[in-house]
Structure formats: C-alpha cells, structure tokens
CSV table of C-alpha atoms in Angstrom, one decimal:
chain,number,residue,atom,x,y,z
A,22,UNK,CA,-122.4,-31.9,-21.5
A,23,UNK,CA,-120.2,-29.5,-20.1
A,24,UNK,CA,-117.0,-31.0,-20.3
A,25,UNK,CA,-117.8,-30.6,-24.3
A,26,UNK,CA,-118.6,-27.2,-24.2
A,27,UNK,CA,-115.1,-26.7,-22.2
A,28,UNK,CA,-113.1,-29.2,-24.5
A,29,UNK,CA,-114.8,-26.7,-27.4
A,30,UNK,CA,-113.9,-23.8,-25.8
A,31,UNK,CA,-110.2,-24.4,-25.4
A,32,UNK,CA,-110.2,-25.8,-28.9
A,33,UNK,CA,-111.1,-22.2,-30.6
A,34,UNK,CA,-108.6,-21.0,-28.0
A,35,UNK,CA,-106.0,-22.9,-28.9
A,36,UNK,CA,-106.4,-22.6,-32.7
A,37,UNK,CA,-107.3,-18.9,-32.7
A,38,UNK,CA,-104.8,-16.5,-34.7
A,39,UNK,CA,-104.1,-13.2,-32.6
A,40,UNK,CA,-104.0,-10.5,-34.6
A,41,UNK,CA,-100.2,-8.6,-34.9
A,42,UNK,CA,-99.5,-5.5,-34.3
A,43,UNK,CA,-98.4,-2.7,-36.7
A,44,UNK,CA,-94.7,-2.3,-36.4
A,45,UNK,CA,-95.2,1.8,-36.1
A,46,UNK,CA,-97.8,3.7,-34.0
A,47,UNK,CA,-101.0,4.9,-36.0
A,48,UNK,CA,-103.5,6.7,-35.4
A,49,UNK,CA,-106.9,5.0,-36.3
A,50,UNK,CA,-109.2,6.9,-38.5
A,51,UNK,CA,-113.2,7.1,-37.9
A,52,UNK,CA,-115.2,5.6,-40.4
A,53,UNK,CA,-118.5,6.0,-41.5
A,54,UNK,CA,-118.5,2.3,-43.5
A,55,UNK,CA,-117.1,0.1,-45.8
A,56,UNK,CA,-115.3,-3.7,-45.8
A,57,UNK,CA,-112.7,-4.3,-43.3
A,58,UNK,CA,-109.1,-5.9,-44.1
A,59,UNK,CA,-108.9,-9.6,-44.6
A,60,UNK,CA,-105.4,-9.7,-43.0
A,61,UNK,CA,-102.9,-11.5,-45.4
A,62,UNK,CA,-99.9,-9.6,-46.6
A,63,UNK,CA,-100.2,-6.1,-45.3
A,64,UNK,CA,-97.4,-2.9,-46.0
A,65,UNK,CA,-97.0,-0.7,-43.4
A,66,UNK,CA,-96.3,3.1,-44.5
A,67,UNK,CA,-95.5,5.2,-41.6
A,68,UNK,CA,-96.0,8.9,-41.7
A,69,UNK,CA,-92.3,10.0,-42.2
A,70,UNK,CA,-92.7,7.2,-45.0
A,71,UNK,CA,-90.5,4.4,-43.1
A,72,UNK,CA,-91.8,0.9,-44.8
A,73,UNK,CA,-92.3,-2.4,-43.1
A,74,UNK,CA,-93.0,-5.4,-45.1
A,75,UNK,CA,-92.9,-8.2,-42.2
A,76,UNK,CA,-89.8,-8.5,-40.6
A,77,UNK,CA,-88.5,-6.4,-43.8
A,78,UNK,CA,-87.7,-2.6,-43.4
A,79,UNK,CA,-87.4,0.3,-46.3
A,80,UNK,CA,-85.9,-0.4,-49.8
A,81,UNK,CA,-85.9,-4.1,-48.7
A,82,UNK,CA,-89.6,-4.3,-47.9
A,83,UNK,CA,-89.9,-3.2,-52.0
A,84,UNK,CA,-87.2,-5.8,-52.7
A,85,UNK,CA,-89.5,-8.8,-50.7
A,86,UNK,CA,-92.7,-7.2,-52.1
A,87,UNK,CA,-91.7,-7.8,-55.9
A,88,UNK,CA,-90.4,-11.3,-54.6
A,89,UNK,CA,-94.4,-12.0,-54.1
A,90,UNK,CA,-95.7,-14.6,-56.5
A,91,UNK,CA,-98.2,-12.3,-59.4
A,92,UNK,CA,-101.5,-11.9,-58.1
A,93,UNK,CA,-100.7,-11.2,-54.6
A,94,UNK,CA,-102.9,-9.9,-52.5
A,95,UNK,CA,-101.2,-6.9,-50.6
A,96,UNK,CA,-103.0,-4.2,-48.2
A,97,UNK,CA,-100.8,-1.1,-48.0
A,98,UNK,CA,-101.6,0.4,-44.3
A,99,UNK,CA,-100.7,4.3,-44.4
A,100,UNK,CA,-100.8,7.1,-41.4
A,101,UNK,CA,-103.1,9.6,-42.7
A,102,UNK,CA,-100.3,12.2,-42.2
A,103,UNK,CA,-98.6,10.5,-44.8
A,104,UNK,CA,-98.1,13.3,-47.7
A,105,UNK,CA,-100.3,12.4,-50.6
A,106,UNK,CA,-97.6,12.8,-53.4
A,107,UNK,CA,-95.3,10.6,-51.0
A,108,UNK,CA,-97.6,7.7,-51.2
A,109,UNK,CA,-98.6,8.0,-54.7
A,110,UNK,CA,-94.5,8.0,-55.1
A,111,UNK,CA,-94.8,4.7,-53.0
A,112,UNK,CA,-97.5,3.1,-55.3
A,113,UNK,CA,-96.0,3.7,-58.5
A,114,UNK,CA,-92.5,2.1,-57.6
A,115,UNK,CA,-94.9,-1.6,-56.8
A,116,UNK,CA,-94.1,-4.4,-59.0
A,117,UNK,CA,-96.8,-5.4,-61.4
A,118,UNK,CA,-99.1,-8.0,-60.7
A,119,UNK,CA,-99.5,-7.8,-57.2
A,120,UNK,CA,-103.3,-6.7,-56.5
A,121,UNK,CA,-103.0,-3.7,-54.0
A,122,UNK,CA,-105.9,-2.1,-50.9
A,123,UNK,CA,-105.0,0.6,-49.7
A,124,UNK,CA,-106.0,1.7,-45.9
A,125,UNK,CA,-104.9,5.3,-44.7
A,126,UNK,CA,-105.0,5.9,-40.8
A,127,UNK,CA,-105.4,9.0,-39.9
C-alpha cells in the first residue's frame, strides 16, 4: 500500500506546473478578497511602464499581444506605482477582442 501512495506522490510531482516568475520585481499588494489569477497569458507592466509579454519586451509585447487569436484571455499584472493615466494609456492601445484582468501590485 505504500509503494502506491509513493508511485502517486511522484506522479503529481512530476506532472505539477511550477509557477514563473514575473520578469520585474513587484511589490505584492494586501488584499482584503476577491478571485485569484488563473495563470494563462499574463502582461507584465512594471512601474517605469517597461512591458513583458513572455519572452517579448516593449512595443513588441503589443505587437505579440494583437497576434493573440480574438477572445484571448489576457491578465495585465501592473506595480501599483504604475501612474494611473500611464496604464489607462497602456489599455487603450490593446487590440480588440482580446478579454483583459487587470491585477495592480502595489
């Protein structure tokens, strides 16, 4: 019986996905509630507004983003000392059809 539990247990170890991390430092905000991210295609904003769109960086990250098939799912992830009128610059130069979350770190 234990050999089963071990073969299970380097199964989900072996087929677990490790999270990556953000290509810029943020700083986490607290939160008080609300739904988490369900990973997927996620924009990285950083707070001198440097993009990253996977291994894409700045106008190119833009360039992949309206490559995305319509309906996309994309979370934009934005340091909370991001400018407010910098980001809402950011958000209105997105190609249509992609479906957009936004997360600000603060």
């Amino acid at each position: 019986m234990i050999n089963v539990v071990f073969l299970l247990l380097v199964f989900f170890m072996m087929t677990s996905q490790i999270a990556s991390a953000p290509p810029f430092r943020l700083s986490p905000p607290t939160a008080v509630g609300g739904e988490g991210a369900d990973g997927g295609l996620v924009l990285y904003v950083s707070a001198a507004g440097e993009m990253a769109f996977g291994a894409a960086r700045g106008e190119a990250a833009l360039a992949a983003i309206a490559a995305l098939e319509p309906g996309a799912r994309l979370t934009v992830t934005a340091d909370g000392a991001l400018a407010a009128p910098e980001l809402a610059q950011l958000l209105q130069r997105m190609p249509e059809g992609v479906a957009l979350t936004l997360t600000v770190r603060q």
